[in-house]
Coordinates of C-alpha atoms in Angstrom, one line a residue:
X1 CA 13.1 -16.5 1.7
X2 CA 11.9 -17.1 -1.5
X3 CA 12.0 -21.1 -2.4
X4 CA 12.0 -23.3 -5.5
X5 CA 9.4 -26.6 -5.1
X6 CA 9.5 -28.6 -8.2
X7 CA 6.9 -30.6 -9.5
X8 CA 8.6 -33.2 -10.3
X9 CA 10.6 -35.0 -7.2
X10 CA 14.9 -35.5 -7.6
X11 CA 16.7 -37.2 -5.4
X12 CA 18.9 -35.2 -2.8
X13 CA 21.8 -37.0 -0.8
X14 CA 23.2 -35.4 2.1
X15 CA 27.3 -35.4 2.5
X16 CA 28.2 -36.7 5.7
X17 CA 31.0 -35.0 7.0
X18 CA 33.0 -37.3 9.5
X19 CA 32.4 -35.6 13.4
X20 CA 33.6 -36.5 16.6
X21 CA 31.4 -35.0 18.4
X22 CA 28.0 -33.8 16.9
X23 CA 26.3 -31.3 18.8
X24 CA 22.8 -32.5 17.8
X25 CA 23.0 -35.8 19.6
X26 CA 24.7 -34.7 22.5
X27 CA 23.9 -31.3 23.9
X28 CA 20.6 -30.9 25.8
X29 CA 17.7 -30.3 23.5
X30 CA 16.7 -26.9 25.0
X31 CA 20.2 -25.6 24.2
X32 CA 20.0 -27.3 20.6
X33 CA 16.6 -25.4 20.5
X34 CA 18.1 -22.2 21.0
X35 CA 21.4 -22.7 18.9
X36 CA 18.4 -23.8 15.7
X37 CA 15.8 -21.2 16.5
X38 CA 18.2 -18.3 15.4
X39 CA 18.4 -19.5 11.8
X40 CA 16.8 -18.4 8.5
X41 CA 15.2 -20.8 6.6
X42 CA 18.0 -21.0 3.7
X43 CA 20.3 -21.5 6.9
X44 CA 18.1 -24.6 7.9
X45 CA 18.3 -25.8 3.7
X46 CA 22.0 -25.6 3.9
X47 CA 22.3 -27.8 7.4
X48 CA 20.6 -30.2 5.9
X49 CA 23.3 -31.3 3.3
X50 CA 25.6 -31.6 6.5
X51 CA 25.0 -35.5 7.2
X52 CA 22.1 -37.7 7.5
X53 CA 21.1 -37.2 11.1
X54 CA 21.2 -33.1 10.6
X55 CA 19.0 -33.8 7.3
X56 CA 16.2 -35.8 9.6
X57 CA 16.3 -33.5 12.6
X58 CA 17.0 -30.2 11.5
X59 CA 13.2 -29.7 9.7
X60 CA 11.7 -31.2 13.2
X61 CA 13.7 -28.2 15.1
X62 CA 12.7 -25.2 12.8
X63 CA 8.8 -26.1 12.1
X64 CA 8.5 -22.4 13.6
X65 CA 10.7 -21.2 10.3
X66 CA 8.5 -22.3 7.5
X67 CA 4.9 -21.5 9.1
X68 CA 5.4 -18.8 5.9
X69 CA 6.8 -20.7 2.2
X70 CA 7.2 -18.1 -0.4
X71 CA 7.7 -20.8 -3.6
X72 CA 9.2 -19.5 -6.8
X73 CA 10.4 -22.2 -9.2
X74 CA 13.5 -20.3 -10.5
X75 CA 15.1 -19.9 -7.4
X76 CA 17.4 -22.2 -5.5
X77 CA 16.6 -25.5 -7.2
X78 CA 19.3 -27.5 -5.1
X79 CA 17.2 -27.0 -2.2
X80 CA 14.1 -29.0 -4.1
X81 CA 13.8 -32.1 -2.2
X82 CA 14.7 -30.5 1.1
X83 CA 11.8 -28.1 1.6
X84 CA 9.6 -30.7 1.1
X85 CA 10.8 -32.2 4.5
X86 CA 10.4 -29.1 6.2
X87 CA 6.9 -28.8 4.9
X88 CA 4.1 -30.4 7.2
X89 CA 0.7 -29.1 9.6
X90 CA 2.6 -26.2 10.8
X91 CA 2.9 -24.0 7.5
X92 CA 0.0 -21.7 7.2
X93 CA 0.9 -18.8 4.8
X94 CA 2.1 -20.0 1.4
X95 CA 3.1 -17.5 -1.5
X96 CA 3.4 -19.1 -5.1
X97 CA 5.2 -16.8 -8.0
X98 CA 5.7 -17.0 -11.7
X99 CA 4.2 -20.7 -12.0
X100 CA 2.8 -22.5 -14.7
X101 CA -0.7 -24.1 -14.4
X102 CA 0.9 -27.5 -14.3
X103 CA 3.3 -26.3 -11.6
X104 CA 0.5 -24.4 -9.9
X105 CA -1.2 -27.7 -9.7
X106 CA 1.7 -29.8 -8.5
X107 CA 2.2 -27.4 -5.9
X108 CA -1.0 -27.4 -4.4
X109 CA -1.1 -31.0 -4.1
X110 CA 2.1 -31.5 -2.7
X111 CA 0.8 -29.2 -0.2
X112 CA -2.5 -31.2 0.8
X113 CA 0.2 -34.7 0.4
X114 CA 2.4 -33.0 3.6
X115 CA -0.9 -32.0 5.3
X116 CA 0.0 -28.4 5.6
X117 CA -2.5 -26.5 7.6
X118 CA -3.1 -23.3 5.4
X119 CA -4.5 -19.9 5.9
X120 CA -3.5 -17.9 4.1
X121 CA -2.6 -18.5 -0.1
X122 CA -1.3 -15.8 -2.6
X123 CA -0.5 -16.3 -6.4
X124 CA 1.4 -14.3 -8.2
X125 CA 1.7 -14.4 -11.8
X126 CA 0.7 -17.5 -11.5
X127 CA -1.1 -19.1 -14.8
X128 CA -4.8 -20.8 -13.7
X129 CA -6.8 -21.4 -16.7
X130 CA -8.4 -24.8 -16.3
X131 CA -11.4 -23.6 -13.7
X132 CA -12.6 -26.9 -12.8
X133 CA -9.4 -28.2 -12.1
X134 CA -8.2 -25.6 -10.0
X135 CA -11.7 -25.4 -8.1
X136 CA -11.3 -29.0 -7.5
X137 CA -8.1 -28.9 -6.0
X138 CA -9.1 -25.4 -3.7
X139 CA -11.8 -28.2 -2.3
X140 CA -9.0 -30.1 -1.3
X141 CA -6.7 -27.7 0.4
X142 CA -9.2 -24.8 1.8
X143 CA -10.7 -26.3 4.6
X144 CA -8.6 -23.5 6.9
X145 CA -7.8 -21.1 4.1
X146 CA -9.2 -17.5 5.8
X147 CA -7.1 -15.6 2.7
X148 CA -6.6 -16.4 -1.1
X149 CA -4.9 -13.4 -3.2
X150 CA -4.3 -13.2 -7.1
X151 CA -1.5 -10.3 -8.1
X152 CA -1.4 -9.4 -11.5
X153 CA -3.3 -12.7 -13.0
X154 CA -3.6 -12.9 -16.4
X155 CA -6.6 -14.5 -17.0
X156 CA -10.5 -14.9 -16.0
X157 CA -11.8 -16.1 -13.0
X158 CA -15.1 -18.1 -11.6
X159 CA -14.9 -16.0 -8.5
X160 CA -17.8 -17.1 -6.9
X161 CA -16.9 -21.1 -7.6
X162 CA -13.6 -20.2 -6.3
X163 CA -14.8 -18.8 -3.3
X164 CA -17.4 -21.8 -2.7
X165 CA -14.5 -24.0 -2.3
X166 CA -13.4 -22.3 0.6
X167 CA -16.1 -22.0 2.7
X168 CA -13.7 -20.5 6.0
X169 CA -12.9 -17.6 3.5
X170 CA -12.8 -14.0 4.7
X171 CA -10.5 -12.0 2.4
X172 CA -10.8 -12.5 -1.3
X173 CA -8.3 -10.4 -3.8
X174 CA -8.0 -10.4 -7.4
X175 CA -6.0 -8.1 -9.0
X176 CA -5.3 -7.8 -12.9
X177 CA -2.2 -7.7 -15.1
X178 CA -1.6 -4.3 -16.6
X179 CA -1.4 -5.8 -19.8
X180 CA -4.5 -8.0 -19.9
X181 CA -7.4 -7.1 -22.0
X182 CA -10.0 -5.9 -19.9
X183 CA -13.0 -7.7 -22.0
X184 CA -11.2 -11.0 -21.4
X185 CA -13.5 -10.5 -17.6
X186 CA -16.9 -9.6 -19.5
X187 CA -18.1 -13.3 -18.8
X188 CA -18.5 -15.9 -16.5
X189 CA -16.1 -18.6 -16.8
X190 CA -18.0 -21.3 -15.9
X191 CA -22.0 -21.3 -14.3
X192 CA -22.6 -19.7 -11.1
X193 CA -23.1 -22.5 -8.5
X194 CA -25.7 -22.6 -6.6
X195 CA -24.6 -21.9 -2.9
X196 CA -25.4 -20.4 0.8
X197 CA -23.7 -17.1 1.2
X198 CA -20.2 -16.7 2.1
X199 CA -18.0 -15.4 4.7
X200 CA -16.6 -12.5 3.2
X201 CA -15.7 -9.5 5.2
X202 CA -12.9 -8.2 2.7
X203 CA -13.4 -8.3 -1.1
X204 CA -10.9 -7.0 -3.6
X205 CA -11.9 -6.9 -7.4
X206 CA -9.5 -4.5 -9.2
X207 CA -10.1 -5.2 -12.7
X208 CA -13.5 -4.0 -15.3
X209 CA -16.4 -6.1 -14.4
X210 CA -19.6 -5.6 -15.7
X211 CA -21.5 -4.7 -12.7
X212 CA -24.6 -6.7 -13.5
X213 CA -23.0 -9.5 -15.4
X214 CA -20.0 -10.0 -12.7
X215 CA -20.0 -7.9 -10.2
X216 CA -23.7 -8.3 -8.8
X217 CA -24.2 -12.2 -8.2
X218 CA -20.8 -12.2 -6.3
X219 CA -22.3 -9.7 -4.2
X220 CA -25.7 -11.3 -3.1
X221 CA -23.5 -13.4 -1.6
X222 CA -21.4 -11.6 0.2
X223 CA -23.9 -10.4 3.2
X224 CA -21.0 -9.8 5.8
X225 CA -19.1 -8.2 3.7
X226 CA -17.2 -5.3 5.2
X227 CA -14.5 -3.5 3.1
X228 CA -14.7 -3.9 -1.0
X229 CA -12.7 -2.5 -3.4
X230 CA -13.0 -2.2 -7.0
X231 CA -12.4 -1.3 -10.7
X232 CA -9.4 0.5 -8.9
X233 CA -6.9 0.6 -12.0
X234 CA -3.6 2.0 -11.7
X235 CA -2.9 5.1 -13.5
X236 CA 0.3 4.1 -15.5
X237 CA -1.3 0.5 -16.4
X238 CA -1.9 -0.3 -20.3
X239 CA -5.3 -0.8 -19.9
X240 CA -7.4 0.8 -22.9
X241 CA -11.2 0.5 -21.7
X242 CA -11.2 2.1 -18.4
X243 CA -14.2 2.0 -15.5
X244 CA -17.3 3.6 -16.5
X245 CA -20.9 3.8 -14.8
X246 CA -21.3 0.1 -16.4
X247 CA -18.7 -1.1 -14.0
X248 CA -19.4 1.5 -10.6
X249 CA -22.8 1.8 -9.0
X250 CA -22.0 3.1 -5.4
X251 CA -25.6 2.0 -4.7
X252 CA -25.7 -1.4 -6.1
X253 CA -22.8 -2.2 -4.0
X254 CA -24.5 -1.1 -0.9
X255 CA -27.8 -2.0 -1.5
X256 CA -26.4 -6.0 -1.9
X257 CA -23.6 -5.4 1.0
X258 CA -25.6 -3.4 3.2
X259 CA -23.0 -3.7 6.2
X260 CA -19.8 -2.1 3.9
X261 CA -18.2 0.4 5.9
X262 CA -15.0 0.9 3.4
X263 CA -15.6 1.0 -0.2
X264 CA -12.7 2.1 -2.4
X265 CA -13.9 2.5 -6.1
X266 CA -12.2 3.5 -9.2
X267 CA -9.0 4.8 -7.2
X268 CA -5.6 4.1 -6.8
X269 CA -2.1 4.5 -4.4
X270 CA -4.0 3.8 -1.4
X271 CA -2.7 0.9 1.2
X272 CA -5.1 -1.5 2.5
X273 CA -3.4 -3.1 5.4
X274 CA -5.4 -1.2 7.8
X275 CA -8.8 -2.4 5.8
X276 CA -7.5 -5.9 5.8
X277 CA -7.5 -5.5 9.6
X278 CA -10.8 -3.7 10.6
X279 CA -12.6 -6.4 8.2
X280 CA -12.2 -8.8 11.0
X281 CA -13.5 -6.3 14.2
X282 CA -17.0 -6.4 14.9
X283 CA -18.2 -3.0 14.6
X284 CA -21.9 -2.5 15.7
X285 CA -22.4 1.1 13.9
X286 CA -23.6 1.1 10.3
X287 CA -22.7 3.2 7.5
X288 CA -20.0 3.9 5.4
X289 CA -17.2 4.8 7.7
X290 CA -14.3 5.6 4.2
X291 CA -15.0 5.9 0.8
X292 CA -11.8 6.6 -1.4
X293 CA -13.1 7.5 -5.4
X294 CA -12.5 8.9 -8.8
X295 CA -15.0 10.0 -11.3
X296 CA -15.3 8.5 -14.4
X297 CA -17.9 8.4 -17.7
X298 CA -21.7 8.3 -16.6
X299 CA -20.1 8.2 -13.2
X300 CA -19.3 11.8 -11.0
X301 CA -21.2 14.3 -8.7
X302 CA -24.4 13.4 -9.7
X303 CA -23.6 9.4 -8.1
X304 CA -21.1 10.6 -5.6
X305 CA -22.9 13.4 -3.5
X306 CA -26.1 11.9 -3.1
X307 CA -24.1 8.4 -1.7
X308 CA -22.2 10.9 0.7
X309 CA -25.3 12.6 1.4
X310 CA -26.8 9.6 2.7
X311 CA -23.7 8.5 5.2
X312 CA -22.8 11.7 6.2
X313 CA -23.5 10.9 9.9
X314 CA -20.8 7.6 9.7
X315 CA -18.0 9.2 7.0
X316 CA -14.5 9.9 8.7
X317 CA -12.8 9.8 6.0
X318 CA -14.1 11.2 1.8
X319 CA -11.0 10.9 -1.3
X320 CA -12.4 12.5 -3.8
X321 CA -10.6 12.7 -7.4
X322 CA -10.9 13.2 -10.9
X323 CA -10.7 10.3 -13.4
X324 CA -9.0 10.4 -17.0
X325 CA -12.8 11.8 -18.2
X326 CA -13.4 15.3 -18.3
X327 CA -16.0 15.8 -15.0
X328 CA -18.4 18.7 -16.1
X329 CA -20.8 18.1 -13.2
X330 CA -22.1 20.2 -10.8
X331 CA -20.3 19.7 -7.3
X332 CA -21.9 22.4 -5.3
X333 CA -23.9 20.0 -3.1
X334 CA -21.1 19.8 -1.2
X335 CA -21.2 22.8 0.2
X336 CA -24.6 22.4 1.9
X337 CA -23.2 18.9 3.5
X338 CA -22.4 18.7 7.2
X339 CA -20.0 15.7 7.9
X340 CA -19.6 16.0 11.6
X341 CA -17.7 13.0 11.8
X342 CA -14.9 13.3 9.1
X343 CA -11.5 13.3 9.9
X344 CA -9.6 13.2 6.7
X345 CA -10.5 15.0 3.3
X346 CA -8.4 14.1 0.1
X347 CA -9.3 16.4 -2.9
X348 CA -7.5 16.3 -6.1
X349 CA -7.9 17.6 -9.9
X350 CA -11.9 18.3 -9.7
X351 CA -12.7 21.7 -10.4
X352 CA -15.4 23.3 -8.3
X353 CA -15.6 27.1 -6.9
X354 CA -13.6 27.8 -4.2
X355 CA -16.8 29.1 -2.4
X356 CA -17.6 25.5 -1.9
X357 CA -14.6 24.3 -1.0
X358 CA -14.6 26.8 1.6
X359 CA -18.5 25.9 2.9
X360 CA -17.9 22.3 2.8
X361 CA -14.3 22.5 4.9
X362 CA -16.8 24.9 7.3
X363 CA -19.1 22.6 7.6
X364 CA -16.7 19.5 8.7
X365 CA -15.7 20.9 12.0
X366 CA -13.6 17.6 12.7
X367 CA -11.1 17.6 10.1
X368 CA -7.7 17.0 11.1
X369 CA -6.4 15.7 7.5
X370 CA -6.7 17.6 4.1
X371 CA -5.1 17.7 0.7
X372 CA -5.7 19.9 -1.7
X373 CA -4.1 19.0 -5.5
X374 CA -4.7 21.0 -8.4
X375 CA -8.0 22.8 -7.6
X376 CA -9.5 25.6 -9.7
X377 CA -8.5 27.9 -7.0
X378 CA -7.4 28.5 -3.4
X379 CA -9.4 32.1 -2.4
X380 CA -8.6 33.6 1.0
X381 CA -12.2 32.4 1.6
X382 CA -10.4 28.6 1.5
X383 CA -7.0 29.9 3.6
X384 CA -9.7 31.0 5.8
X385 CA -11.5 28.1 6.5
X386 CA -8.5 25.6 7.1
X387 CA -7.6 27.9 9.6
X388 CA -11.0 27.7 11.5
X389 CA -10.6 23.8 11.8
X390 CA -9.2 23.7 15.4
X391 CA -8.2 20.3 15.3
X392 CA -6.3 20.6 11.5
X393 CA -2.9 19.2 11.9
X394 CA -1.4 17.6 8.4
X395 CA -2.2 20.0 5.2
X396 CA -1.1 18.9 2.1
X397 CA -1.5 21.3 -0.9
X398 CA -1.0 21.2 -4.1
X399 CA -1.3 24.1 -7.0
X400 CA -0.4 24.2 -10.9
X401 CA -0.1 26.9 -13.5
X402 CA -3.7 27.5 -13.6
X403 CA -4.5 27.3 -9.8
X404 CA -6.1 31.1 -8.9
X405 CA -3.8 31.7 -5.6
X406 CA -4.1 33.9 -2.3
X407 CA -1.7 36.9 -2.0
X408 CA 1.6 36.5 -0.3
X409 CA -0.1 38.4 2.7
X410 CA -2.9 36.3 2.7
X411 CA -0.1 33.2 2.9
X412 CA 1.8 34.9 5.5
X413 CA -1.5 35.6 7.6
X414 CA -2.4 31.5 7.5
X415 CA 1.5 30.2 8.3
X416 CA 1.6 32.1 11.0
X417 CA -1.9 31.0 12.5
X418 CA -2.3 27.1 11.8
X419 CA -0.9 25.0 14.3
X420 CA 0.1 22.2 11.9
X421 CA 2.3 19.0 12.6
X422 CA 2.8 17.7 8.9
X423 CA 2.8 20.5 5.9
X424 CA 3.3 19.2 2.3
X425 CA 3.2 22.1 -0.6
X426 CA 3.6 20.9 -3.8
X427 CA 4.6 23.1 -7.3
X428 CA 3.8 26.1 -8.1
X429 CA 7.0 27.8 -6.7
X430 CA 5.2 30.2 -4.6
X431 CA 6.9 29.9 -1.1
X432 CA 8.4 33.3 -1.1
X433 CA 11.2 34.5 1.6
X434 CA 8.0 36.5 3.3
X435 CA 6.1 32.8 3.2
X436 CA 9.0 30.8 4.5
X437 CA 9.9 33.0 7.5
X438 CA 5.9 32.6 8.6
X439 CA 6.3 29.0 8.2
X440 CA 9.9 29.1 10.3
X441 CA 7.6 30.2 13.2
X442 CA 5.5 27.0 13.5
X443 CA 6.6 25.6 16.3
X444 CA 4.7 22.7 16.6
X445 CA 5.4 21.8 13.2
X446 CA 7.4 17.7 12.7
X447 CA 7.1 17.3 9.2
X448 CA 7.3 19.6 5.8
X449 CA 7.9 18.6 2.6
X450 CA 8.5 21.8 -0.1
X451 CA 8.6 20.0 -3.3
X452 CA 8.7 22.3 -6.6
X453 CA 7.5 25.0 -4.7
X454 CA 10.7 27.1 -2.9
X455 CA 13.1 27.8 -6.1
X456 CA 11.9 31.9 -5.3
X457 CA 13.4 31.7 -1.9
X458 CA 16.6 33.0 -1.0
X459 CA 17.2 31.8 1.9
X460 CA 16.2 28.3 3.7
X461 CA 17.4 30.0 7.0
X462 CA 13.8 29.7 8.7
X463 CA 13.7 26.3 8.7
X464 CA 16.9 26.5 11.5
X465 CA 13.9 27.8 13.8
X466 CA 11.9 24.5 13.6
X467 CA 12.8 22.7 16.9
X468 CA 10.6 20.1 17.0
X469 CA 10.9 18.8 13.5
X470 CA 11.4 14.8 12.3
X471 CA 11.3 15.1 8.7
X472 CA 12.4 17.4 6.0
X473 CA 12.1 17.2 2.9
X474 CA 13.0 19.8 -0.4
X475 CA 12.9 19.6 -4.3
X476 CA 14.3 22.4 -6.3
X477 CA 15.5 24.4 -4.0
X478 CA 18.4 26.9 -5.2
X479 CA 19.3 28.7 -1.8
X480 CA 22.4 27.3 0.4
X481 CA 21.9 24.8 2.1
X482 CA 25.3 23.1 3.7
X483 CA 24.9 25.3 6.8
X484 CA 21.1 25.4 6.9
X485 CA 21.2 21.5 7.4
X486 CA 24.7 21.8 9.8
X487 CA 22.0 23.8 11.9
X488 CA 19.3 21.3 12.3
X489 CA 21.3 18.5 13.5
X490 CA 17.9 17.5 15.3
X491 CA 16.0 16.0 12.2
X492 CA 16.3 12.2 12.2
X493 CA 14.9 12.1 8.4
X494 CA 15.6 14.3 5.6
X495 CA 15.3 13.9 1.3
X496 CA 17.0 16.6 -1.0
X497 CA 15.7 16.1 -4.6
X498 CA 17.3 18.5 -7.6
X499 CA 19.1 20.4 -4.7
X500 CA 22.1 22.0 -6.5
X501 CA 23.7 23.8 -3.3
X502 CA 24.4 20.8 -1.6
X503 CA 27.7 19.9 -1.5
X504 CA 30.2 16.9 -0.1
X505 CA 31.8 18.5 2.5
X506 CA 27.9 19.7 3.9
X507 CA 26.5 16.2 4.3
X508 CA 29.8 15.2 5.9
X509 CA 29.8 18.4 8.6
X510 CA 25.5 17.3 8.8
X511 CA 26.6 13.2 9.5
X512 CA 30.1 14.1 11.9
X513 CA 28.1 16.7 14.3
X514 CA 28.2 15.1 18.0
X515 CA 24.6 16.0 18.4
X516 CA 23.3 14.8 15.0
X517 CA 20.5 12.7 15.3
X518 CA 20.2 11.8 11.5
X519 CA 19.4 8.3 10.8
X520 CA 18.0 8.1 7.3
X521 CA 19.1 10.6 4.2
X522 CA 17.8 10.2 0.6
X523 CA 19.6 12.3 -2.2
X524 CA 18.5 12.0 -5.3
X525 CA 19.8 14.6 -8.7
X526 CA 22.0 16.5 -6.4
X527 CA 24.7 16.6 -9.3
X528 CA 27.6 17.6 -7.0
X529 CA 27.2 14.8 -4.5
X530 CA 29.8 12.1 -5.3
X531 CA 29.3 8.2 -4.5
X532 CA 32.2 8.5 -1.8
X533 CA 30.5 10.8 0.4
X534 CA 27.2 8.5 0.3
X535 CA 30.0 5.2 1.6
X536 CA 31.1 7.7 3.7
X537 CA 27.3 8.5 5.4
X538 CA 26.6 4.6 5.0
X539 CA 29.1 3.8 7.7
X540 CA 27.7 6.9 9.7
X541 CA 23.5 6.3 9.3
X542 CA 21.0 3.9 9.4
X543 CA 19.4 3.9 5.8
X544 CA 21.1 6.4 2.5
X545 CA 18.9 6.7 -0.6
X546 CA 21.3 8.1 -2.9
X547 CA 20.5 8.5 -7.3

């Protein structure tokens, strides 16, 4: 629950109500314990305004509620005064929103006054100019803090004073606003101090650093450090100067962090919980173990293959993509690499010969994850080669009106081969009745997605074969589909997006079937579903998406 702290303290009476009996004075504690333990925290703020005994004891019964604050001045100011008794040693996560710098700074001390024992700290549009101020108080507060996270701040940062003050500190992230200009992070804010290394195992700098002015010192220091990400802007973000080889150097960062084993640069749409978790497992084996990137000016093949090249023996997983520059370089290297190890392969936009596509998928024997967006073409040669991976089980492709594609044969000849579990095809509209009917015969197949891609077929009747599926999902599809969906009353999940045929009376059959096992439905564009039908599947299902 999010909660409003103020910065300046008002008083807050409790209303005795007049009780006979009050339960928190008579009944045993460990049934008191058990009545208090099943409420929320704004359950615990309004209890508190029952009378004066239920104001003093209630905090000491829920200390377990607010080991996690999430503060955000313009919410719930009656409960101001109240929260600051529930505070105390036992709150460890604190998340601050949408505060000024002179509420940021009340904050923080009000949360060194009640002696909270913090770990973990995130700010969120928060305002921090004043560096020295705000480094002083970090002193203050961080002798626990393991995490400190900036979302979308709108100003400069002394990252490495910052991080001094907490010298427990593991994970360090500082994301930018969309809207902030990105030479406002061209210089240091105040002089670099002059410190031991630090503890960092996860380091998260998306915003355009000058990689010798900013980025380099910060990294000296950083020895331990594990997982880094950075310059990764967000493709629909305002920015006007985007990364460029001044801001990526794939070997700087490694030759100051020699122990990274997940580097994510100049990328974005990627979640990082899973980073966030191996940075604290000790992991003997060097060597990059992910690298997720996009090319950008001064910054493409000629940087990328050679880094690859040299941590080909540790890579499982290679995201390759191309940035908002034109990337004329020459990518047939890859075709001559042999990345035993990798598991997952992500390719999208960069135009290189399907010939090496087709060595390089060869030539990574392990693969059991590959997408495929918008290359210059998919030859039998590449059909080909995802059908030699033996261990291939989640294919997502994607093709556009330039994309040089396989016959229908040659598609028919793959569907009916792979032995895929998850298959996403994107655009393109070349899933033909012939296609569709190989791709009904996958029997081991649990998830497929045909977005943009099946207006041409006639008939979604093959699907009905798919016994062992757990998610469909279909864009554009003009063939019926009421009693294709009555037939498949197996699939737990299932989206229709710009789906015409779909009618009222089909989702209601598909939700009313005895044996459906349907628990969450997303419609989206589906002009003939009305909002009726959708409180009619609410009271049926788990989760309805409906637009």
């Amino acid at each position: 629950m999010k909660c409003a702290l103020p910065f300046s303290i008002h008083h807050d009476n409790p209303c005795p109500i007049p009780m006979q009996h009050d339960f928190l004075s008579t009944l045993p504690f460990d049934i008191i314990d058990n009545i208090i333990s099943r409420l929320t925290q704004l359950d615990c703020l309004e209890c508190m305004a029952v009378s004066r005994l239920w104001y003093k004891l209630i905090p000491q019964y829920t200390t377990h509620l607010w080991r996690k604050v999430e503060i955000c001045l313009q919410e719930n100011p009656r409960f101001n005064v109240r929260i600051l008794h529930c505070l105390g040693p036992h709150v460890q996560t604190v998340q601050l929103a949408h505060c000024n710098e002179e509420q940021t700074h009340a904050i923080l001390s009000t949360l060194f006054r009640y002696h909270c024992t913090l770990h973990s700290i995130e700010f969120r549009k928060c305002i921090i100019v004043d560096q020295i101020r705000f480094v002083t108080m970090m002193r203050q507060i961080s002798s626990n803090l393991k995490v400190l996270t900036f979302i979308e701040h709108n100003y400069n940062m002394a990252f490495l004073n910052v991080i001094q003050a907490c010298p427990q500190l593991t994970h360090f992230s500082y994301s930018v606003h969309s809207y902030a200009p990105p030479e406002v992070y061209d210089i240091e804010p105040l002089p670099l101090p002059s410190c031991s290394d630090t503890n960092l195992t996860y380091l998260c700098l998306d915003a355009v650093l000058s990689k010798t002015i900013r980025t380099a010192p910060l990294l000296q220091k950083c020895p331990k450090l594990k997982c880094l990400l950075i310059s990764n802007i967000a493709a629909d973000s305002d920015f006007y100067v985007w990364p460029t080889d001044s801001a990526i150097d794939l070997d700087l960062f490694f030759r100051y962090c020699p122990n990274i084993q997940y580097l994510k640069c100049n990328a974005f749409g990627f979640k990082h919980d899973r980073w966030i978790q191996n940075a604290n497992k000790i992991q003997s084996q060097a060597g990059v173990r992910e690298l997720i990137t996009r090319t950008a000016k001064g910054y493409g093949a000629n940087q990328i293959i050679p880094f690859i090249q040299r941590h080909a023996s540790t890579l499982n997983t290679l995201s390759l993509d191309d940035g908002y520059w034109t990337d004329d370089s020459d990518w047939s290297p890859l075709a001559h690499l042999h990345l035993q190890h990798l598991d997952t392969f992500s390719c999208k936009y960069l135009k290189f010969e399907a010939r090496v596509l087709s060595l390089f998928l060869l030539q990574s024997p392990a693969l059991t994850r590959v997408t495929l967006w918008c290359m210059q073409e998919i030859a039998n040669d590449v059909l080909t080669a995802l059908n030699a991976l033996v261990n291939l089980s989640q294919l997502d492709m994607g093709v556009n009106s330039t994309t040089l594609l396989p016959s229908e044969q040659s598609w028919c000849w793959f569907f009916a081969n792979a032995k895929l579990k998850s298959l996403t095809l994107r655009w393109g509209h070349f899933v033909t009745d012939q296609v569709l009917h190989q791709i009904g015969s996958m029997d081991p197949l649990e998830e497929l997605a045909l977005l943009h891609t099946a207006r041409n077929a006639s008939s979604m009747e093959p699907l009905t074969r798919l016994k062992n599926l757990k998610r469909l999902e279909l864009w554009s599809v003009q063939a019926p589909l009421d009693q294709v969906l009555a037939d498949m009353p197996w699939v737990p999940r299932i989206a229709l997006v710009h789906c015409p045929t779909v009618t009222n009376v089909g989702l209601r059959v598909l939700v009313d079937a005895p044996q459906s096992k349907l628990s969450r439905l997303r419609i989206e564009h589906c002009r003939s579903i009305h909002f009726l039908t959708i409180e009619y599947i609410q009271q049926k299902i788990e989760s309805v998406r409906f637009r």
